[in-house]
Amino acid sequence: MNKLLEVDNLSIGFTQYFKGLKQRKLNVISDLTIDLYENEILAVLGSSGSGKSLLAHGILGILPPNAEVNGLMYYKNEELTDELKEKLRGNTISLIPQSVNYLNPLMKIKYQAIGYIEDESLKNEKLKKQEEIFERYNLDKTVGDMYPHQLSGGMARKVLISTALLNNPKIIIADEPTPGLDKKSVDETITDLIDLKDKGVSVILITHDIDTAIKTSDRIAILYLGYIIEVTETKNFKYNNENLLHPYTKALFNALPENGFKLTNGHQPSYLNIPKGCPYQDNCEYKTDKCLKKVPPLVKIGTSLVRCYYPIIN
Amino acid sequence: MNKKVLYFIRNKTIHFILLMIAVAIFNFILIDLSPIDPVNIYLQQSSVSEAQRAALEQYWGVGQPITTKIWNWLINLLQGNLGTSLIYRVPVSQVIIEKFEASVVLMLLSWLISGLIGFFLGVVAGKNRDSWIDKIIKIYCYILQSAPSFWIGLLILIIFGVELGWFPIGLGVPIGTMESNVTIWQWLARLVLPVLTLSLVGVAPIAMYTRNELVEVLSSDYVLFAKARGEFGWPLIERQALRNILLPALTLQFLSFSELFGGAVLVEQVFSYPGIGQTAVAAGLQSDVPLLLGIVLVSAVFVFVGNLIADILYYFVDPRTKENESFDV
């Protein structure tokens, strides 16, 4: 399979002012390394507020101007420069945003779905395609003439998915598509995501919903305190935790309801106090002095990548 | 017409009637409390006999209880009788219509110009947030906002009227010319400086407001999403933001009718422009009670109309308020 997208050592930080004129630097993403292959769903799993959305914005090149970005990204082995991002976003790489807030409250749905098109005949063509896609998602014809505030949660999600499909994208980044939805809508979203993959689109699913991630994805990348700590095949999550290598991933598995609801003490530290060394050291039972000094590198073990000096291999 | 429109009209009509009655009564009481003696004003120091004086006092209602006076005033008002101006010696309504015509041109022009320029400056500043052009526009607005309009008027008068001599320093028509003989150019030349002053002053609030609205819209999630879909630059603003900031800006501009009226009073005084503002000052200084009350009523109607248009825009143009809104008073 061909590699579509590669993100190497991406870091995103912000300089903040606090207490008047004092500055501090906030590293929201410290070392994010993932790759995406053709025809796969990669879930990026991280807790709420862990800067997952910034990854999407970073790939699309729409981070706020005060963000400090380091690291390299490649699209089909070509370096993803700002110019290339500008060229790809909206066409080759599409975003499915989180909520209806990402739609302009004063614009009719159909014009938002097709995006900005100058040419009049091209516009009509797109409107026709938009109607087809809406029909495929069981959206009524009248939805196109509605305004965002008239949509229900489920309709809004379908509209947002439709917006991504109009330009035949290669990569879709779905940013938290499930929170706040009822069980039925979540199931529909899962079907829709798998459906996208079957159409030949690769999906980066950014989520904190481990259940959706397991049900849809081929691989799961786990984000902890701005570091990717493990990238593993989703099937490793399914039956037992034997093939999960990082202590955090194992704890995550054990905490799932079907695996005994075992909770681990401690919590993820704040971004203001990212420890020197391994990000997971505060809650790790296997840590040694080595872990406190230097961040472990991401190493390949079997089909997985893991950032740990002492991966748990059964 | 649907039910909502009917409710709107009904409520606004009730508002209007209550407002006019309140304005009429309170202003009458204020004037009545003031030490103005209408008979003395009317006589203007000419000597009359006691009997003549008593007749006049009866005509003006001196010594009657205030309730009777208010009642008479309201009844006359209902019949459209605003009384006779003491300065001009013609019916108040005639004076007001004549003066208001002159002022309406002045106010409408400066309202339009300040709205257009203010909106434009606001968009430019908001789009180029924190750049030098944004800073210049902000400083300009702060200075204008904090400077009194009559002072700006005086500065403009000194620069363009006195020093440069480009425009006449004031008055509605050239001295020594009959109103009927004034050419349209002479008339327009006299309008330029007052309009300029009022426009300059009116630009500041609308520009600052538009700027902040645009900055807010540009940092919204939906603009971020539009960017993610490849929109950028001016088309992005035109497509995603203009409509969203136009409505609040228009609303604000209509709400500013009261400031427009207040500004006109000062500016007309500075430029000796014979409009409703100058007439209001004259009526106040020379204790022309009927004229003053009439102008107050007219200005209340004027401001009410501005607010009404703002309300109509707000309730009927924004698609979000088109439904599930009730108009409970």
XYZ file of C-alpha atoms in Angstrom:
643
model
C 0.000 0.000 0.000
C 1.172 3.459 -0.781
C 1.856 6.020 1.841
C -0.388 9.060 1.355
C 0.549 11.293 4.204
C 3.435 11.380 6.604
C 3.806 13.582 9.652
C 7.270 13.640 11.228
C 8.028 15.059 14.671
C 5.312 17.671 14.411
C 5.284 20.105 17.292
C 2.860 22.973 17.799
C 3.245 25.539 20.546
C 1.877 28.895 21.545
C 3.477 31.760 23.371
C 1.081 33.117 25.934
C 1.045 36.180 28.081
C 0.021 35.650 31.656
C 0.077 37.826 34.768
C 0.564 40.953 32.705
C 3.678 40.828 30.603
C 5.211 37.506 31.573
C 5.471 35.077 28.714
C 5.255 31.347 28.792
C 5.389 28.763 26.086
C 2.673 26.175 25.841
C 3.607 23.023 23.939
C 0.331 21.497 22.920
C 1.811 18.995 20.520
C 5.403 17.972 21.269
C 6.170 15.033 19.022
C 3.503 13.785 16.728
C 4.583 11.182 14.208
C 1.997 9.361 12.117
C 1.619 8.079 8.608
C -1.502 7.394 6.607
C -1.770 4.803 3.847
C -4.147 4.631 0.958
C -7.513 3.163 1.777
C -7.247 3.096 5.528
C -8.785 4.719 8.539
C -6.290 5.922 11.090
C -7.709 6.951 14.423
C -5.810 9.529 16.447
C -6.964 8.925 19.980
C -6.389 11.397 22.765
C -8.216 12.812 25.735
C -10.365 15.898 25.438
C -8.488 19.131 25.141
C -5.273 17.400 24.147
C -4.844 19.540 21.044
C -6.043 16.919 18.616
C -7.833 19.476 16.488
C -4.564 21.338 16.074
C -3.186 18.333 14.223
C -5.985 18.721 11.665
C -5.413 22.457 11.424
C -1.674 21.875 11.108
C -2.059 19.492 8.182
C -4.438 21.923 6.465
C -2.246 24.917 7.233
C -4.939 26.925 8.994
C -3.332 27.333 12.401
C -3.534 30.798 13.920
C -0.561 33.019 13.040
C 0.847 32.963 16.587
C 1.328 29.178 16.526
C 4.917 27.948 16.403
C 5.082 24.881 14.200
C 8.041 22.559 13.742
C 8.503 19.240 12.022
C 7.923 18.010 8.525
C 4.926 16.711 6.649
C 4.805 14.908 3.333
C 1.979 14.272 0.920
C 2.793 11.372 -1.431
C 6.481 11.802 -0.540
C 6.377 15.446 -1.516
C 7.079 17.905 1.258
C 3.852 19.533 2.408
C 4.842 23.183 2.208
C 2.495 26.078 2.904
C 1.922 26.477 -0.833
C 1.082 22.816 -1.281
C -1.236 22.900 1.746
C -3.032 25.842 0.194
C -3.405 23.920 -3.037
C -4.616 20.706 -1.422
C -6.955 21.962 1.250
C -10.587 21.777 0.305
C -9.837 19.543 -2.669
C -7.488 16.672 -1.996
C -7.595 17.009 1.772
C -10.978 17.769 3.281
C -12.029 18.459 6.829
C -15.201 17.257 8.496
C -15.538 19.691 11.374
C -16.942 19.000 14.809
C -20.261 20.748 14.859
C -22.831 22.945 13.206
C -20.882 25.945 14.537
C -18.578 25.449 11.599
C -21.347 26.511 9.237
C -22.063 30.145 8.519
C -25.325 30.979 10.321
C -26.464 33.356 7.576
C -25.821 31.249 4.489
C -28.054 28.640 2.949
C -26.804 25.081 3.365
C -26.432 24.329 -0.321
C -24.125 27.280 -0.933
C -22.021 26.260 2.027
C -21.866 22.694 0.804
C -20.459 23.583 -2.585
C -17.989 26.124 -1.265
C -16.715 29.146 -3.127
C -16.956 28.802 -6.899
C -16.618 31.805 -9.147
C -17.705 30.258 -12.410
C -21.505 30.231 -12.794
C -21.861 27.029 -14.860
C -19.408 25.180 -12.635
C -21.489 26.319 -9.694
C -24.666 24.795 -11.140
C -22.813 21.590 -11.826
C -21.675 21.475 -8.196
C -25.191 22.205 -6.981
C -26.430 19.211 -8.935
C -23.750 17.028 -7.397
C -24.602 18.398 -3.975
C -28.246 17.322 -4.490
C -27.096 13.831 -5.415
C -24.913 13.553 -2.338
C -27.669 14.888 -0.090
C -29.999 12.283 -1.529
C -27.474 9.554 -0.864
C -27.361 10.627 2.780
C -31.164 10.701 2.996
C -31.239 14.446 3.334
C -34.443 15.983 2.093
C -34.346 18.279 -0.932
C -35.489 21.191 1.233
C -32.390 20.919 3.429
C -30.350 22.748 0.812
C -32.447 25.868 1.285
C -32.310 25.768 5.064
C -30.058 27.733 7.370
C -27.792 25.957 9.867
C -29.967 26.746 12.889
C -32.790 24.758 11.292
C -30.804 21.510 11.180
C -31.022 18.778 13.774
C -27.790 17.318 15.154
C -27.914 14.295 12.879
C -28.739 16.355 9.796
C -25.923 18.768 10.538
C -23.432 15.917 10.749
C -24.593 14.547 7.409
C -24.338 17.980 5.835
C -20.805 18.337 7.194
C -19.832 14.955 5.767
C -21.380 15.938 2.428
C -19.302 19.103 2.287
C -16.166 16.986 2.449
C -17.267 14.700 -0.376
C -18.074 17.307 -3.005
C -14.528 17.642 -4.258
C -13.552 13.949 -4.464
C -10.948 14.152 -1.723
C -8.144 11.628 -1.195
C -7.876 12.311 2.512
C -10.641 13.267 4.900
C -9.813 14.485 8.364
C -12.803 13.892 10.613
C -12.472 16.006 13.746
C -14.484 14.546 16.642
C -17.512 13.546 14.585
C -19.351 11.712 17.370
C -19.535 13.652 20.657
C -22.978 14.820 21.604
C -24.712 12.417 19.264
C -27.187 9.776 20.320
C -26.398 6.087 19.933
C -28.205 5.782 16.607
C -26.388 8.756 15.080
C -23.054 7.449 16.341
C -23.740 4.120 14.647
C -24.650 5.952 11.447
C -21.445 7.941 11.630
C -19.463 4.738 12.015
C -21.189 3.297 8.941
C -20.554 6.515 7.020
C -16.849 6.501 7.878
C -16.406 2.884 6.772
C -18.410 3.724 3.681
C -15.953 6.524 2.895
C -13.066 4.101 3.138
C -14.810 1.710 0.779
C -15.036 4.547 -1.722
C -11.266 4.798 -1.708
C -10.823 7.709 0.664
C -8.330 7.595 3.487
C -9.598 8.950 6.767
C -7.843 10.433 9.759
C -10.346 10.101 12.563
C -9.501 12.455 15.382
C -11.434 11.420 18.455
C -11.485 10.767 22.174
C -14.183 8.142 21.703
C -12.263 4.865 21.915
C -15.340 2.834 21.056
C -15.849 4.581 17.702
C -12.130 4.324 17.027
C -12.134 0.563 17.584
C -15.241 0.049 15.465
C -14.028 2.024 12.454
C -10.283 2.262 12.198
C -7.514 0.045 10.841
C -4.861 1.522 13.068
C -4.969 3.630 16.191
C -2.398 6.242 17.155
C -2.494 7.187 20.817
C -1.691 10.734 21.787
C -0.577 11.479 25.345
C 0.391 14.966 26.490
C 1.294 15.970 22.932
C 3.364 12.861 22.201
C 2.380 9.873 20.082
C 3.112 7.048 22.507
C 1.901 4.121 20.461
C 0.640 3.349 16.990
C -0.955 -0.063 16.824
C -3.273 -2.067 14.646
C -6.857 -1.769 15.796
C -7.306 -5.534 15.983
C -4.855 -5.505 18.908
C -7.569 -3.788 20.919
C -10.194 -6.350 20.169
C -9.713 -9.510 22.221
C -6.934 -9.170 24.743
C -4.203 -6.715 25.536
C -1.323 -9.028 24.652
C -0.182 -7.041 21.651
C -0.534 -3.615 23.232
C 2.933 -2.462 24.212
C 2.780 0.808 26.114
C 1.720 0.766 29.780
C -0.768 3.586 29.072
C -2.346 1.733 26.156
C -2.668 -1.382 28.295
C -4.286 0.671 31.064
C -6.640 2.162 28.483
C -7.618 -1.331 27.329
C -8.186 -2.541 30.870
C -10.385 0.457 31.610
C -12.866 -0.451 28.875
C -16.189 -1.719 30.236
C -15.927 -5.081 28.468
C -12.432 -5.634 29.899
C -13.259 -5.172 33.540
C -13.403 -1.380 34.011
C -10.053 -1.425 35.800
C -9.042 2.128 36.540
C -5.497 3.319 36.978
C -4.720 6.013 39.538
C -3.499 9.409 38.539
C -4.390 11.699 35.686
C -2.783 13.288 32.688
C -0.696 16.283 33.843
C -1.341 19.781 32.548
C 0.428 21.160 29.500
C 2.064 23.716 31.731
C 4.006 20.975 33.516
C 5.085 18.575 30.821
C 7.744 16.502 32.597
C 11.266 16.200 31.314
C 11.733 12.674 30.011
C 8.901 10.269 29.328
C 5.497 12.048 29.309
C 3.854 9.092 31.082
C 6.364 8.891 33.981
C 3.982 10.290 36.639
C 1.575 7.383 36.342
C 3.893 4.572 35.213
C 4.657 1.638 37.495
C 7.662 0.512 35.457
C 9.597 3.769 35.379
C 13.313 3.976 36.130
C 15.785 6.861 36.313
C 16.246 6.599 32.585
C 12.595 7.470 31.993
C 12.938 10.693 34.007
C 15.884 11.983 31.994
C 15.137 11.632 28.335
C 12.037 11.206 26.195
C 12.071 7.685 24.788
C 12.191 7.523 20.986
C 9.382 6.017 18.962
C 10.608 2.522 18.048
C 9.150 -0.137 15.816
C 8.259 -3.457 17.402
C 6.493 -5.859 15.061
C 3.790 -3.851 13.301
C 3.529 -1.336 16.124
C 5.381 1.831 17.002
C 5.900 2.504 20.671
C 7.533 5.250 22.712
C 8.764 3.376 25.786
C 12.073 2.095 27.175
C 10.350 -0.907 28.668
C 7.560 -1.985 26.338
C 5.474 -4.814 27.748
C 6.014 -7.768 25.463
C 4.262 -10.950 26.535
C -49.855 39.148 6.392
C -48.964 36.659 9.029
C -49.663 36.919 12.693
C -46.149 37.957 13.546
C -46.240 41.045 11.354
C -49.609 42.043 12.814
C -48.266 41.684 16.352
C -45.250 43.736 15.401
C -47.370 46.549 13.964
C -49.772 46.495 16.890
C -47.016 46.649 19.495
C -45.073 49.330 17.709
C -48.206 51.477 17.323
C -48.912 51.199 21.045
C -45.275 52.056 21.791
C -45.470 55.079 19.547
C -48.671 56.474 21.047
C -47.440 56.003 24.613
C -44.100 57.563 23.762
C -45.668 60.636 22.172
C -48.066 61.200 25.084
C -45.215 60.853 27.575
C -42.935 63.191 25.633
C -45.718 65.751 25.236
C -46.690 65.730 28.915
C -43.195 65.709 30.419
C -41.911 68.455 28.195
C -44.932 70.574 28.919
C -44.373 70.140 32.651
C -40.684 71.059 32.305
C -41.463 74.207 30.363
C -44.236 75.087 32.800
C -41.802 74.765 35.700
C -39.305 77.075 34.007
C -39.493 80.794 34.807
C -40.641 81.701 31.289
C -43.595 84.092 31.196
C -45.264 83.660 27.805
C -47.053 87.012 28.006
C -43.837 88.985 28.512
C -42.162 87.066 25.712
C -45.093 87.764 23.437
C -45.155 91.463 24.244
C -41.397 91.883 23.990
C -41.330 94.882 26.304
C -43.998 96.850 24.426
C -46.342 98.646 26.826
C -49.972 97.585 27.045
C -52.879 98.418 29.254
C -53.907 96.254 32.203
C -57.019 95.082 30.387
C -55.044 94.037 27.308
C -52.579 92.245 29.536
C -55.350 90.362 31.322
C -56.804 89.302 27.973
C -53.414 87.970 26.881
C -52.949 86.156 30.176
C -56.275 84.470 29.669
C -55.281 83.489 26.133
C -52.009 81.953 27.355
C -53.703 80.270 30.251
C -51.640 81.963 32.987
C -52.857 80.975 36.442
C -54.800 77.927 35.274
C -54.057 74.629 37.058
C -51.380 72.566 35.272
C -53.774 69.677 34.595
C -56.105 71.959 32.632
C -53.154 73.359 30.681
C -51.854 69.892 29.821
C -55.326 68.775 28.812
C -55.772 71.751 26.501
C -52.298 71.167 25.032
C -53.024 67.510 24.322
C -56.424 68.272 22.756
C -54.874 70.899 20.489
C -52.093 68.495 19.656
C -54.593 65.850 18.596
C -56.173 68.358 16.237
C -52.763 69.043 14.748
C -52.591 72.504 16.253
C -49.111 73.153 17.633
C -49.738 76.833 18.218
C -48.046 79.882 16.762
C -44.326 80.528 16.940
C -43.497 83.631 18.958
C -40.364 84.415 16.938
C -41.656 83.826 13.445
C -45.317 84.707 14.082
C -46.512 81.850 11.877
C -47.923 78.424 12.847
C -45.291 76.176 14.450
C -46.013 73.323 12.025
C -45.157 75.598 9.113
C -41.835 76.624 10.676
C -40.941 73.037 11.478
C -41.726 71.743 7.991
C -39.661 74.472 6.362
C -36.654 74.088 8.654
C -36.833 70.343 8.723
C -36.605 70.148 4.953
C -33.268 71.932 5.043
C -32.025 69.727 7.868
C -33.191 66.455 6.349
C -30.906 66.976 3.362
C -28.008 67.708 5.700
C -28.700 64.778 8.005
C -29.506 62.258 5.290
C -26.359 63.063 3.326
C -24.083 62.835 6.334
C -25.879 59.717 7.535
C -25.243 58.026 4.197
C -21.667 59.214 3.858
C -20.685 58.388 7.422
C -22.336 54.973 7.124
C -20.597 54.059 3.894
C -17.170 55.394 4.865
C -17.450 54.041 8.391
C -18.381 50.570 7.189
C -15.597 50.611 4.616
C -12.985 51.745 7.151
C -14.223 49.138 9.625
C -13.878 46.355 7.076
C -10.396 47.493 6.052
C -9.282 47.734 9.677
C -10.806 44.391 10.643
C -9.357 42.567 7.674
C -5.880 43.943 8.366
C -6.130 43.582 12.117
C -3.115 44.893 14.064
C -1.425 46.191 10.925
C -0.414 49.855 10.570
C -3.591 50.649 8.631
C -5.721 49.201 11.420
C -3.839 51.320 13.951
C -4.284 54.494 11.915
C -8.016 53.908 11.549
C -8.336 53.158 15.255
C -6.472 56.308 16.292
C -8.573 58.370 13.879
C -11.764 56.939 15.361
C -10.670 57.478 18.970
C -9.796 61.107 18.268
C -13.091 61.789 16.515
C -15.093 59.928 19.099
C -13.599 61.980 21.911
C -13.788 65.349 20.161
C -17.004 67.371 20.465
C -18.721 67.837 17.106
C -18.960 71.626 17.375
C -15.190 71.778 17.863
C -14.615 69.639 14.754
C -17.044 71.970 12.991
C -15.056 75.018 14.070
C -11.779 73.436 12.900
C -13.280 72.611 9.509
C -14.726 76.090 9.271
C -11.324 77.624 10.014
C -9.467 75.396 7.566
C -11.802 75.222 4.581
C -13.907 78.318 5.080
C -11.506 80.918 6.434
C -7.917 79.877 5.615
C -8.416 78.130 2.300
C -11.589 79.984 1.402
C -12.921 77.083 -0.638
C -16.412 77.189 0.791
C -18.658 79.893 2.261
C -18.390 80.090 6.033
C -22.073 79.569 6.639
C -25.704 80.547 6.166
C -28.129 78.754 3.891
C -27.990 81.321 1.098
C -25.510 84.079 0.154
C -26.050 87.320 2.062
C -28.241 89.740 0.167
C -29.787 87.129 -2.105
C -33.435 86.139 -2.072
C -34.013 82.468 -1.322
C -35.835 82.079 -4.629
C -32.827 83.374 -6.565
C -30.294 80.957 -5.076
C -28.746 78.577 -7.595
C -28.420 74.921 -6.720
C -24.622 75.294 -6.692
C -24.699 78.109 -4.208
C -26.941 76.026 -2.057
C -24.806 72.906 -2.373
C -21.598 74.825 -1.609
C -23.122 75.835 1.709
C -24.035 72.265 2.468
C -20.540 70.842 2.009
C -18.902 71.887 5.271
C -21.782 70.982 7.616
C -22.180 67.625 5.874
C -18.438 67.036 6.076
C -18.433 67.774 9.804
C -21.394 65.575 10.606
C -20.028 62.738 8.435
C -16.578 62.865 10.007
C -18.058 62.662 13.472
C -20.467 59.880 12.509
C -17.764 57.680 10.985
C -16.115 56.721 14.275
C -18.749 54.562 15.984
C -19.755 52.649 12.877
C -16.136 52.017 11.862
C -15.103 50.731 15.290
C -18.200 48.597 15.587
C -17.774 47.087 12.124
C -14.109 46.401 12.814
C -14.858 44.496 16.001
C -17.692 42.562 14.393
C -15.438 41.539 11.511
C -12.612 40.513 13.830
C -15.075 38.368 15.739
C -16.491 36.780 12.593
C -13.010 36.124 11.218
C -12.056 34.222 14.352
C -15.234 32.140 14.242
C -15.327 28.433 13.575
C -17.154 28.842 10.291
C -14.492 31.106 8.845
C -11.862 28.598 9.965
C -13.814 25.898 8.145
C -14.077 28.088 5.040
C -10.302 28.482 5.155
C -9.956 24.725 5.511
C -11.918 24.458 2.298
C -9.519 26.683 0.426
C -11.277 30.038 0.676
C -9.037 32.999 1.399
C -8.517 36.725 0.998
C -11.217 39.120 -0.124
C -13.623 36.480 -1.546
C -13.608 34.800 1.863
C -14.622 38.047 3.558
C -17.184 38.862 0.905
C -18.783 35.429 1.028
C -18.533 34.523 4.681
C -18.423 37.787 6.594
C -19.969 40.776 4.815
C -23.570 39.715 5.196
C -22.983 38.777 8.825
C -21.589 42.189 9.757
C -23.805 44.292 7.488
C -26.969 43.727 9.470
C -25.602 44.784 12.866
C -23.914 47.759 11.230
C -27.147 48.878 9.567
C -29.004 48.446 12.826
C -26.470 50.582 14.640
C -26.625 53.228 11.951
C -30.400 53.529 12.278
C -30.144 53.617 16.046
C -27.777 56.562 15.700
C -30.599 58.815 14.469
C -30.686 60.452 17.896
C -26.998 61.338 17.752
C -27.503 62.586 14.227
C -30.168 64.972 15.438
C -28.055 66.109 18.365
C -25.061 66.598 16.087
C -27.148 68.613 13.640
C -28.178 71.029 16.400
C -24.532 71.856 17.175
C -23.243 71.827 13.629
C -26.046 74.006 12.287
C -25.273 76.481 15.027
C -21.581 76.587 14.072
C -22.312 77.053 10.369
C -25.408 79.262 10.884
C -27.239 76.771 8.706
C -30.972 77.547 8.889
C -32.197 74.074 9.803
C -34.216 72.541 12.596
C -31.184 72.438 14.892
C -30.489 76.117 14.707
C -34.188 76.818 15.071
C -34.276 74.680 18.210
C -31.445 76.712 19.739
C -33.152 79.957 18.780
C -36.473 78.794 20.196
C -34.758 77.836 23.447
C -32.771 81.062 23.833
C -35.694 83.312 22.939
C -38.204 81.331 24.993
C -40.415 80.475 22.025
C -42.384 77.874 23.977
C -44.728 76.542 21.259
C -41.891 76.142 18.754
C -39.620 74.444 21.278
C -42.328 71.948 22.246
C -43.073 71.289 18.588
C -39.426 70.604 17.777
C -39.099 68.259 20.738
C -42.093 66.275 19.491
C -40.758 66.119 15.944
C -37.335 64.994 17.130
C -38.984 62.246 19.174
C -40.800 61.041 16.043
C -37.530 61.178 14.112
C -35.658 59.064 16.655
C -38.575 56.664 16.949
C -38.538 56.108 13.183
C -34.799 55.322 13.296
C -35.305 52.768 16.064
C -38.305 51.322 14.262
C -36.309 50.724 11.091
C -33.541 49.119 13.160
C -36.116 46.828 14.774
C -37.618 45.907 11.417
C -34.184 45.023 10.073
C -33.359 43.009 13.127
C -36.603 41.051 13.204
C -37.261 40.462 9.543
C -33.952 40.326 7.706
C -31.954 37.957 9.889
C -33.096 34.414 9.023
C -32.430 33.299 12.579
C -35.119 35.591 13.960
C -37.629 34.795 11.236
C -39.181 32.022 13.238
C -40.013 31.115 16.797
C -39.816 34.708 17.911
C -42.646 36.318 19.760
C -43.221 40.009 20.166
C -44.318 40.202 23.717
C -44.199 43.707 25.037
